[in-house]
Amino acid sequence: MLPHGFLDRVKAQLGTEYDAFLQSLERPRAVALRFRSKEQRALPFLGEPVPWEKLGYYYDPEARPGLHPFHEAGVYYLQEASAMAPVALLDPQPGERICDLCAAPGGKSTQIAGRLNGRGFLLANEIHPKRALILSRNMERMGVWNSLVTNETPARLAQKLPGYFHRVLVDAPCSGEGMFRKEEAAVTDWSEETVEMCAQRQKEILEAAAELLSPGGRMVYSTCTFAPNENEEQIADFLCRHGEFSLETVTVPGLTAGNDGMYHLWPHRYLGEGQFGAVLRKAGAPEIPETGAGENVPWKSWTTFAKELNISLPEGKPVAFGQNFYWASPEMPDLKGLKVLRPGLALGEERKGRFLPDHALALWLDTCGNVQDYDPEEKEIRDYLHGLVTPSEKKGWCLVTTGGKSIGWGKGDGTVLKNHYPKGLRR
């Protein structure tokens, strides 16, 4: 039972398309996933590609790919197809500085990271602490190294980093009308008062986003709702206040802008849930991204460990939090005064002069000088994910892979591997 106020308004919005919209809500929802990189695998449950995301595919919902070892290895991210559209509109380019202002749980941030291809800098922010932790874990699982995860208010970030970013994504918290088919809670929580509350909050977030964006930069505003005062009216109001911004249309396969120049993904028109997007350009000369200089690693224990396993890091800079070592993008700004959860790639920590590698480092690596590979369909990898000792002839620290994809660390004695898969992730 959908709210009457919602139905009356949507009927006025859609006119003759209203019945087709209602019928689409009765159909099973389409589910999709997005690969981490171009090294896609011919998994048996994959279906048609998602038109606006070249690494996205629909899949058979009965396959339950979230339980496959490849999911734990970060080979793919389960992401609703329409939710991939905002990043397609943003079109991040390698080397740029990008801000995802409302980033949890991390689908769009990891999608942005994939497009950056290890170059440039991504700030992924989430204001709610528990959701920020989930965001941080997903960035780790997907092997993202050149990102900063923060738990800040948009206004605080705008004060700290005005004009710093070439592109900003505002996937704003909203009334969630586009999720009615997917989430029952979205229906029960809906009210006209909630829509108005969300619209006011979105207005404040947009003000911060405008301050964060550099001259000549692109901003994408998106929601998963159909409410005009959260969508097209929100944008119209923003443009009235900000003469330095203009609305743009961009070319993305499979997406068509409406007569208002904005993107409306209704479930009877597209194979996915509801989504709205608007592309905005800030006036001024575009800034050319700087390359940034690398720095030497000052940690002796890490240097010894990396040499033994033949690990090399990309261009970046070291960050130390106590005994914990991170490797960050050279574009990362001063962190003083910010609530930081993850300042880059967690390399590991030093204990009694010895280096203990972090799980994040394993997920980022493609390979190293000591690798134990287990078949993704066999008992050994299931035992490993349960935290059990597994057979191996390897000695010392060893990167554990499944089907050639890294999934964690082990330490061998020539007969078995001592398990170093994180206890909180074990099945």
mmCIF file with all atom_site columns, N, CA, C and O in Angstrom, residues 319-364:
data_model
loop_
_atom_site.group_PDB
_atom_site.id
_atom_site.type_symbol
_atom_site.label_atom_id
_atom_site.label_alt_id
_atom_site.label_comp_id
_atom_site.label_asym_id
_atom_site.label_entity_id
_atom_site.label_seq_id
_atom_site.pdbx_PDB_ins_code
_atom_site.Cartn_x
_atom_site.Cartn_y
_atom_site.Cartn_z
_atom_site.occupancy
_atom_site.B_iso_or_equiv
_atom_site.pdbx_formal_charge
_atom_site.auth_seq_id
_atom_site.auth_comp_id
_atom_site.auth_asym_id
_atom_site.auth_atom_id
_atom_site.pdbx_PDB_model_num
ATOM 1   N N  . VAL A 1 319 ? 51.897 8.477  5.673  1.00 0.00 ? 319 VAL A N  1
ATOM 2   C CA . VAL A 1 319 ? 51.151 9.047  6.795  1.00 0.00 ? 319 VAL A CA 1
ATOM 3   C C  . VAL A 1 319 ? 51.230 8.051  7.940  1.00 0.00 ? 319 VAL A C  1
ATOM 4   O O  . VAL A 1 319 ? 50.955 6.859  7.751  1.00 0.00 ? 319 VAL A O  1
ATOM 5   N N  . ALA A 1 320 ? 51.606 8.527  9.116  1.00 0.00 ? 320 ALA A N  1
ATOM 6   C CA . ALA A 1 320 ? 51.706 7.653  10.285 1.00 0.00 ? 320 ALA A CA 1
ATOM 7   C C  . ALA A 1 320 ? 50.739 8.114  11.363 1.00 0.00 ? 320 ALA A C  1
ATOM 8   O O  . ALA A 1 320 ? 50.690 9.299  11.702 1.00 0.00 ? 320 ALA A O  1
ATOM 9   N N  . PHE A 1 321 ? 49.933 7.167  11.885 1.00 0.00 ? 321 PHE A N  1
ATOM 10  C CA . PHE A 1 321 ? 49.086 7.400  13.050 1.00 0.00 ? 321 PHE A CA 1
ATOM 11  C C  . PHE A 1 321 ? 49.575 6.453  14.140 1.00 0.00 ? 321 PHE A C  1
ATOM 12  O O  . PHE A 1 321 ? 49.229 5.276  14.152 1.00 0.00 ? 321 PHE A O  1
ATOM 13  N N  . GLY A 1 322 ? 50.439 6.954  15.036 1.00 0.00 ? 322 GLY A N  1
ATOM 14  C CA . GLY A 1 322 ? 51.024 6.079  16.039 1.00 0.00 ? 322 GLY A CA 1
ATOM 15  C C  . GLY A 1 322 ? 51.897 5.042  15.374 1.00 0.00 ? 322 GLY A C  1
ATOM 16  O O  . GLY A 1 322 ? 52.821 5.368  14.632 1.00 0.00 ? 322 GLY A O  1
ATOM 17  N N  . GLN A 1 323 ? 51.614 3.759  15.636 1.00 0.00 ? 323 GLN A N  1
ATOM 18  C CA . GLN A 1 323 ? 52.365 2.664  15.030 1.00 0.00 ? 323 GLN A CA 1
ATOM 19  C C  . GLN A 1 323 ? 51.747 2.185  13.713 1.00 0.00 ? 323 GLN A C  1
ATOM 20  O O  . GLN A 1 323 ? 52.235 1.227  13.115 1.00 0.00 ? 323 GLN A O  1
ATOM 21  N N  . ASN A 1 324 ? 50.669 2.834  13.276 1.00 0.00 ? 324 ASN A N  1
ATOM 22  C CA . ASN A 1 324 ? 49.976 2.433  12.054 1.00 0.00 ? 324 ASN A CA 1
ATOM 23  C C  . ASN A 1 324 ? 50.468 3.262  10.872 1.00 0.00 ? 324 ASN A C  1
ATOM 24  O O  . ASN A 1 324 ? 50.531 4.493  10.951 1.00 0.00 ? 324 ASN A O  1
ATOM 25  N N  . PHE A 1 325 ? 50.789 2.581  9.778  1.00 0.00 ? 325 PHE A N  1
ATOM 26  C CA . PHE A 1 325 ? 51.347 3.219  8.594  1.00 0.00 ? 325 PHE A CA 1
ATOM 27  C C  . PHE A 1 325 ? 50.320 3.236  7.465  1.00 0.00 ? 325 PHE A C  1
ATOM 28  O O  . PHE A 1 325 ? 49.656 2.230  7.203  1.00 0.00 ? 325 PHE A O  1
ATOM 29  N N  . TYR A 1 326 ? 50.213 4.397  6.788  1.00 0.00 ? 326 TYR A N  1
ATOM 30  C CA . TYR A 1 326 ? 49.319 4.556  5.639  1.00 0.00 ? 326 TYR A CA 1
ATOM 31  C C  . TYR A 1 326 ? 50.113 5.136  4.466  1.00 0.00 ? 326 TYR A C  1
ATOM 32  O O  . TYR A 1 326 ? 51.131 5.791  4.650  1.00 0.00 ? 326 TYR A O  1
ATOM 33  N N  . TRP A 1 327 ? 49.589 4.882  3.268  1.00 0.00 ? 327 TRP A N  1
ATOM 34  C CA . TRP A 1 327 ? 50.163 5.467  2.059  1.00 0.00 ? 327 TRP A CA 1
ATOM 35  C C  . TRP A 1 327 ? 49.061 6.255  1.375  1.00 0.00 ? 327 TRP A C  1
ATOM 36  O O  . TRP A 1 327 ? 47.993 5.709  1.069  1.00 0.00 ? 327 TRP A O  1
ATOM 37  N N  . ALA A 1 328 ? 49.289 7.553  1.164  1.00 0.00 ? 328 ALA A N  1
ATOM 38  C CA . ALA A 1 328 ? 48.231 8.451  0.709  1.00 0.00 ? 328 ALA A CA 1
ATOM 39  C C  . ALA A 1 328 ? 48.549 9.055  -0.649 1.00 0.00 ? 328 ALA A C  1
ATOM 40  O O  . ALA A 1 328 ? 49.704 9.114  -1.081 1.00 0.00 ? 328 ALA A O  1
ATOM 41  N N  . SER A 1 329 ? 47.494 9.537  -1.299 1.00 0.00 ? 329 SER A N  1
ATOM 42  C CA . SER A 1 329 ? 47.656 10.260 -2.559 1.00 0.00 ? 329 SER A CA 1
ATOM 43  C C  . SER A 1 329 ? 48.494 11.507 -2.329 1.00 0.00 ? 329 SER A C  1
ATOM 44  O O  . SER A 1 329 ? 48.359 12.182 -1.306 1.00 0.00 ? 329 SER A O  1
ATOM 45  N N  . PRO A 1 330 ? 49.371 11.856 -3.287 1.00 0.00 ? 330 PRO A N  1
ATOM 46  C CA . PRO A 1 330 ? 50.134 13.097 -3.148 1.00 0.00 ? 330 PRO A CA 1
ATOM 47  C C  . PRO A 1 330 ? 49.237 14.330 -3.148 1.00 0.00 ? 330 PRO A C  1
ATOM 48  O O  . PRO A 1 330 ? 49.656 15.409 -2.739 1.00 0.00 ? 330 PRO A O  1
ATOM 49  N N  . GLU A 1 331 ? 47.985 14.180 -3.591 1.00 0.00 ? 331 GLU A N  1
ATOM 50  C CA . GLU A 1 331 ? 47.037 15.295 -3.631 1.00 0.00 ? 331 GLU A CA 1
ATOM 51  C C  . GLU A 1 331 ? 46.294 15.483 -2.309 1.00 0.00 ? 331 GLU A C  1
ATOM 52  O O  . GLU A 1 331 ? 45.509 16.428 -2.175 1.00 0.00 ? 331 GLU A O  1
ATOM 53  N N  . MET A 1 332 ? 46.505 14.599 -1.349 1.00 0.00 ? 332 MET A N  1
ATOM 54  C CA . MET A 1 332 ? 45.750 14.689 -0.105 1.00 0.00 ? 332 MET A CA 1
ATOM 55  C C  . MET A 1 332 ? 46.087 15.973 0.650  1.00 0.00 ? 332 MET A C  1
ATOM 56  O O  . MET A 1 332 ? 47.253 16.279 0.872  1.00 0.00 ? 332 MET A O  1
ATOM 57  N N  . PRO A 1 333 ? 45.065 16.727 1.095  1.00 0.00 ? 333 PRO A N  1
ATOM 58  C CA . PRO A 1 333 ? 45.324 18.002 1.776  1.00 0.00 ? 333 PRO A CA 1
ATOM 59  C C  . PRO A 1 333 ? 45.704 17.796 3.245  1.00 0.00 ? 333 PRO A C  1
ATOM 60  O O  . PRO A 1 333 ? 45.742 16.673 3.749  1.00 0.00 ? 333 PRO A O  1
ATOM 61  N N  . ASP A 1 334 ? 45.958 18.898 3.921  1.00 0.00 ? 334 ASP A N  1
ATOM 62  C CA . ASP A 1 334 ? 46.245 18.892 5.353  1.00 0.00 ? 334 ASP A CA 1
ATOM 63  C C  . ASP A 1 334 ? 45.030 18.353 6.101  1.00 0.00 ? 334 ASP A C  1
ATOM 64  O O  . ASP A 1 334 ? 43.896 18.795 5.885  1.00 0.00 ? 334 ASP A O  1
ATOM 65  N N  . LEU A 1 335 ? 45.245 17.392 6.995  1.00 0.00 ? 335 LEU A N  1
ATOM 66  C CA . LEU A 1 335 ? 44.144 16.739 7.709  1.00 0.00 ? 335 LEU A CA 1
ATOM 67  C C  . LEU A 1 335 ? 43.843 17.382 9.060  1.00 0.00 ? 335 LEU A C  1
ATOM 68  O O  . LEU A 1 335 ? 42.909 16.949 9.744  1.00 0.00 ? 335 LEU A O  1
ATOM 69  N N  . LYS A 1 336 ? 44.600 18.384 9.443  1.00 0.00 ? 336 LYS A N  1
ATOM 70  C CA . LYS A 1 336 ? 44.428 18.971 10.765 1.00 0.00 ? 336 LYS A CA 1
ATOM 71  C C  . LYS A 1 336 ? 43.005 19.509 10.943 1.00 0.00 ? 336 LYS A C  1
ATOM 72  O O  . LYS A 1 336 ? 42.495 20.259 10.117 1.00 0.00 ? 336 LYS A O  1
ATOM 73  N N  . GLY A 1 337 ? 42.352 19.083 12.032 1.00 0.00 ? 337 GLY A N  1
ATOM 74  C CA . GLY A 1 337 ? 41.015 19.546 12.336 1.00 0.00 ? 337 GLY A CA 1
ATOM 75  C C  . GLY A 1 337 ? 39.907 18.730 11.725 1.00 0.00 ? 337 GLY A C  1
ATOM 76  O O  . GLY A 1 337 ? 38.722 18.990 11.981 1.00 0.00 ? 337 GLY A O  1
ATOM 77  N N  . LEU A 1 338 ? 40.226 17.710 10.920 1.00 0.00 ? 338 LEU A N  1
ATOM 78  C CA . LEU A 1 338 ? 39.206 16.872 10.295 1.00 0.00 ? 338 LEU A CA 1
ATOM 79  C C  . LEU A 1 338 ? 39.064 15.539 11.029 1.00 0.00 ? 338 LEU A C  1
ATOM 80  O O  . LEU A 1 338 ? 40.040 14.991 11.545 1.00 0.00 ? 338 LEU A O  1
ATOM 81  N N  . LYS A 1 339 ? 37.842 15.006 11.050 1.00 0.00 ? 339 LYS A N  1
ATOM 82  C CA . LYS A 1 339 ? 37.588 13.680 11.601 1.00 0.00 ? 339 LYS A CA 1
ATOM 83  C C  . LYS A 1 339 ? 37.880 12.651 10.512 1.00 0.00 ? 339 LYS A C  1
ATOM 84  O O  . LYS A 1 339 ? 37.095 12.490 9.579  1.00 0.00 ? 339 LYS A O  1
ATOM 85  N N  . VAL A 1 340 ? 39.001 11.975 10.647 1.00 0.00 ? 340 VAL A N  1
ATOM 86  C CA . VAL A 1 340 ? 39.486 11.075 9.600  1.00 0.00 ? 340 VAL A CA 1
ATOM 87  C C  . VAL A 1 340 ? 39.345 9.625  10.048 1.00 0.00 ? 340 VAL A C  1
ATOM 88  O O  . VAL A 1 340 ? 39.773 9.258  11.138 1.00 0.00 ? 340 VAL A O  1
ATOM 89  N N  . LEU A 1 341 ? 38.753 8.793  9.192  1.00 0.00 ? 341 LEU A N  1
ATOM 90  C CA . LEU A 1 341 ? 38.667 7.365  9.460  1.00 0.00 ? 341 LEU A CA 1
ATOM 91  C C  . LEU A 1 341 ? 39.748 6.593  8.722  1.00 0.00 ? 341 LEU A C  1
ATOM 92  O O  . LEU A 1 341 ? 40.276 5.606  9.241  1.00 0.00 ? 341 LEU A O  1
ATOM 93  N N  . ARG A 1 342 ? 40.054 7.032  7.504  1.00 0.00 ? 342 ARG A N  1
ATOM 94  C CA . ARG A 1 342 ? 41.031 6.308  6.667  1.00 0.00 ? 342 ARG A CA 1
ATOM 95  C C  . ARG A 1 342 ? 41.774 7.318  5.802  1.00 0.00 ? 342 ARG A C  1
ATOM 96  O O  . ARG A 1 342 ? 41.212 7.845  4.854  1.00 0.00 ? 342 ARG A O  1
ATOM 97  N N  . PRO A 1 343 ? 43.050 7.603  6.107  1.00 0.00 ? 343 PRO A N  1
ATOM 98  C CA . PRO A 1 343 ? 43.781 8.622  5.359  1.00 0.00 ? 343 PRO A CA 1
ATOM 99  C C  . PRO A 1 343 ? 44.509 8.093  4.126  1.00 0.00 ? 343 PRO A C  1
ATOM 100 O O  . PRO A 1 343 ? 45.444 8.723  3.652  1.00 0.00 ? 343 PRO A O  1
ATOM 101 N N  . GLY A 1 344 ? 44.104 6.956  3.618  1.00 0.00 ? 344 GLY A N  1
ATOM 102 C CA . GLY A 1 344 ? 44.770 6.373  2.467  1.00 0.00 ? 344 GLY A CA 1
ATOM 103 C C  . GLY A 1 344 ? 44.780 4.859  2.592  1.00 0.00 ? 344 GLY A C  1
ATOM 104 O O  . GLY A 1 344 ? 43.921 4.260  3.240  1.00 0.00 ? 344 GLY A O  1
ATOM 105 N N  . LEU A 1 345 ? 45.771 4.230  1.992  1.00 0.00 ? 345 LEU A N  1
ATOM 106 C CA . LEU A 1 345 ? 45.907 2.779  2.056  1.00 0.00 ? 345 LEU A CA 1
ATOM 107 C C  . LEU A 1 345 ? 46.597 2.379  3.349  1.00 0.00 ? 345 LEU A C  1
ATOM 108 O O  . LEU A 1 345 ? 47.723 2.809  3.630  1.00 0.00 ? 345 LEU A O  1
ATOM 109 N N  . ALA A 1 346 ? 45.918 1.564  4.163  1.00 0.00 ? 346 ALA A N  1
ATOM 110 C CA . ALA A 1 346 ? 46.523 1.069  5.398  1.00 0.00 ? 346 ALA A CA 1
ATOM 111 C C  . ALA A 1 346 ? 47.545 -0.008 5.052  1.00 0.00 ? 346 ALA A C  1
ATOM 112 O O  . ALA A 1 346 ? 47.199 -1.086 4.563  1.00 0.00 ? 346 ALA A O  1
ATOM 113 N N  . LEU A 1 347 ? 48.810 0.278  5.301  1.00 0.00 ? 347 LEU A N  1
ATOM 114 C CA . LEU A 1 347 ? 49.872 -0.682 5.003  1.00 0.00 ? 347 LEU A CA 1
ATOM 115 C C  . LEU A 1 347 ? 50.024 -1.707 6.121  1.00 0.00 ? 347 LEU A C  1
ATOM 116 O O  . LEU A 1 347 ? 50.221 -2.895 5.866  1.00 0.00 ? 347 LEU A O  1
ATOM 117 N N  . GLY A 1 348 ? 49.966 -1.236 7.365  1.00 0.00 ? 348 GLY A N  1
ATOM 118 C CA . GLY A 1 348 ? 50.131 -2.143 8.494  1.00 0.00 ? 348 GLY A CA 1
ATOM 119 C C  . GLY A 1 348 ? 50.640 -1.402 9.714  1.00 0.00 ? 348 GLY A C  1
ATOM 120 O O  . GLY A 1 348 ? 50.557 -0.175 9.790  1.00 0.00 ? 348 GLY A O  1
ATOM 121 N N  . GLU A 1 349 ? 51.180 -2.128 10.653 1.00 0.00 ? 349 GLU A N  1
ATOM 122 C CA . GLU A 1 349 ? 51.692 -1.524 11.884 1.00 0.00 ? 349 GLU A CA 1
ATOM 123 C C  . GLU A 1 349 ? 53.002 -2.177 12.306 1.00 0.00 ? 349 GLU A C  1
ATOM 124 O O  . GLU A 1 349 ? 53.329 -3.286 11.866 1.00 0.00 ? 349 GLU A O  1
ATOM 125 N N  . GLU A 1 350 ? 53.722 -1.476 13.112 1.00 0.00 ? 350 GLU A N  1
ATOM 126 C CA . GLU A 1 350 ? 55.001 -1.968 13.608 1.00 0.00 ? 350 GLU A CA 1
ATOM 127 C C  . GLU A 1 350 ? 54.835 -2.506 15.021 1.00 0.00 ? 350 GLU A C  1
ATOM 128 O O  . GLU A 1 350 ? 54.295 -1.831 15.892 1.00 0.00 ? 350 GLU A O  1
ATOM 129 N N  . ARG A 1 351 ? 55.292 -3.735 15.215 1.00 0.00 ? 351 ARG A N  1
ATOM 130 C CA . ARG A 1 351 ? 55.246 -4.360 16.548 1.00 0.00 ? 351 ARG A CA 1
ATOM 131 C C  . ARG A 1 351 ? 56.622 -4.925 16.873 1.00 0.00 ? 351 ARG A C  1
ATOM 132 O O  . ARG A 1 351 ? 57.096 -5.836 16.185 1.00 0.00 ? 351 ARG A O  1
ATOM 133 N N  . LYS A 1 352 ? 57.221 -4.351 17.903 1.00 0.00 ? 352 LYS A N  1
ATOM 134 C CA . LYS A 1 352 ? 58.544 -4.794 18.358 1.00 0.00 ? 352 LYS A CA 1
ATOM 135 C C  . LYS A 1 352 ? 59.543 -4.821 17.197 1.00 0.00 ? 352 LYS A C  1
ATOM 136 O O  . LYS A 1 352 ? 60.320 -5.765 17.035 1.00 0.00 ? 352 LYS A O  1
ATOM 137 N N  . GLY A 1 353 ? 59.485 -3.780 16.370 1.00 0.00 ? 353 GLY A N  1
ATOM 138 C CA . GLY A 1 353 ? 60.428 -3.655 15.272 1.00 0.00 ? 353 GLY A CA 1
ATOM 139 C C  . GLY A 1 353 ? 60.096 -4.479 14.044 1.00 0.00 ? 353 GLY A C  1
ATOM 140 O O  . GLY A 1 353 ? 60.821 -4.424 13.051 1.00 0.00 ? 353 GLY A O  1
ATOM 141 N N  . ARG A 1 354 ? 58.994 -5.242 14.099 1.00 0.00 ? 354 ARG A N  1
ATOM 142 C CA . ARG A 1 354 ? 58.600 -6.054 12.947 1.00 0.00 ? 354 ARG A CA 1
ATOM 143 C C  . ARG A 1 354 ? 57.314 -5.506 12.338 1.00 0.00 ? 354 ARG A C  1
ATOM 144 O O  . ARG A 1 354 ? 56.499 -4.917 13.032 1.00 0.00 ? 354 ARG A O  1
ATOM 145 N N  . PHE A 1 355 ? 57.156 -5.744 11.052 1.00 0.00 ? 355 PHE A N  1
ATOM 146 C CA . PHE A 1 355 ? 56.015 -5.198 10.338 1.00 0.00 ? 355 PHE A CA 1
ATOM 147 C C  . PHE A 1 355 ? 54.894 -6.223 10.257 1.00 0.00 ? 355 PHE A C  1
ATOM 148 O O  . PHE A 1 355 ? 55.108 -7.371 9.860  1.00 0.00 ? 355 PHE A O  1
ATOM 149 N N  . LEU A 1 356 ? 53.668 -5.801 10.624 1.00 0.00 ? 356 LEU A N  1
ATOM 150 C CA . LEU A 1 356 ? 52.477 -6.639 10.539 1.00 0.00 ? 356 LEU A CA 1
ATOM 151 C C  . LEU A 1 356 ? 51.561 -6.041 9.478  1.00 0.00 ? 356 LEU A C  1
ATOM 152 O O  . LEU A 1 356 ? 51.002 -4.960 9.670  1.00 0.00 ? 356 LEU A O  1
ATOM 153 N N  . PRO A 1 357 ? 51.400 -6.692 8.320  1.00 0.00 ? 357 PRO A N  1
ATOM 154 C CA . PRO A 1 357 ? 50.646 -6.093 7.217  1.00 0.00 ? 357 PRO A CA 1
ATOM 155 C C  . PRO A 1 357 ? 49.152 -5.989 7.497  1.00 0.00 ? 357 PRO A C  1
ATOM 156 O O  . PRO A 1 357 ? 48.573 -6.840 8.174  1.00 0.00 ? 357 PRO A O  1
ATOM 157 N N  . ASP A 1 358 ? 48.537 -4.958 6.957  1.00 0.00 ? 358 ASP A N  1
ATOM 158 C CA . ASP A 1 358 ? 47.102 -4.737 7.119  1.00 0.00 ? 358 ASP A CA 1
ATOM 159 C C  . ASP A 1 358 ? 46.323 -5.491 6.040  1.00 0.00 ? 358 ASP A C  1
ATOM 160 O O  . ASP A 1 358 ? 46.804 -5.711 4.933  1.00 0.00 ? 358 ASP A O  1
ATOM 161 N N  . HIS A 1 359 ? 45.083 -5.845 6.389  1.00 0.00 ? 359 HIS A N  1
ATOM 162 C CA . HIS A 1 359 ? 44.206 -6.524 5.434  1.00 0.00 ? 359 HIS A CA 1
ATOM 163 C C  . HIS A 1 359 ? 43.979 -5.670 4.185  1.00 0.00 ? 359 HIS A C  1
ATOM 164 O O  . HIS A 1 359 ? 43.893 -6.192 3.066  1.00 0.00 ? 359 HIS A O  1
ATOM 165 N N  . ALA A 1 360 ? 43.909 -4.347 4.372  1.00 0.00 ? 360 ALA A N  1
ATOM 166 C CA . ALA A 1 360 ? 43.684 -3.452 3.235  1.00 0.00 ? 360 ALA A CA 1
ATOM 167 C C  . ALA A 1 360 ? 44.802 -3.566 2.203  1.00 0.00 ? 360 ALA A C  1
ATOM 168 O O  . ALA A 1 360 ? 44.556 -3.485 0.992  1.00 0.00 ? 360 ALA A O  1
ATOM 169 N N  . LEU A 1 361 ? 46.024 -3.742 2.662  1.00 0.00 ? 361 LEU A N  1
ATOM 170 C CA . LEU A 1 361 ? 47.160 -3.889 1.745  1.00 0.00 ? 361 LEU A CA 1
ATOM 171 C C  . LEU A 1 361 ? 46.986 -5.135 0.887  1.00 0.00 ? 361 LEU A C  1
ATOM 172 O O  . LEU A 1 361 ? 47.251 -5.117 -0.322 1.00 0.00 ? 361 LEU A O  1
ATOM 173 N N  . ALA A 1 362 ? 46.526 -6.224 1.494  1.00 0.00 ? 362 ALA A N  1
ATOM 174 C CA . ALA A 1 362 ? 46.306 -7.458 0.737  1.00 0.00 ? 362 ALA A CA 1
ATOM 175 C C  . ALA A 1 362 ? 45.271 -7.251 -0.356 1.00 0.00 ? 362 ALA A C  1
ATOM 176 O O  . ALA A 1 362 ? 45.450 -7.699 -1.498 1.00 0.00 ? 362 ALA A O  1
ATOM 177 N N  . LEU A 1 363 ? 44.177 -6.564 -0.038 1.00 0.00 ? 363 LEU A N  1
ATOM 178 C CA . LEU A 1 363 ? 43.111 -6.371 -1.020 1.00 0.00 ? 363 LEU A CA 1
ATOM 179 C C  . LEU A 1 363 ? 43.523 -5.418 -2.133 1.00 0.00 ? 363 LEU A C  1
ATOM 180 O O  . LEU A 1 363 ? 42.990 -5.479 -3.245 1.00 0.00 ? 363 LEU A O  1
ATOM 181 N N  . TRP A 1 364 ? 44.473 -4.521 -1.846 1.00 0.00 ? 364 TRP A N  1
ATOM 182 C CA . TRP A 1 364 ? 44.951 -3.616 -2.885 1.00 0.00 ? 364 TRP A CA 1
ATOM 183 C C  . TRP A 1 364 ? 45.917 -4.306 -3.842 1.00 0.00 ? 364 TRP A C  1
ATOM 184 O O  . TRP A 1 364 ? 45.922 -4.033 -5.045 1.00 0.00 ? 364 TRP A O  1
#
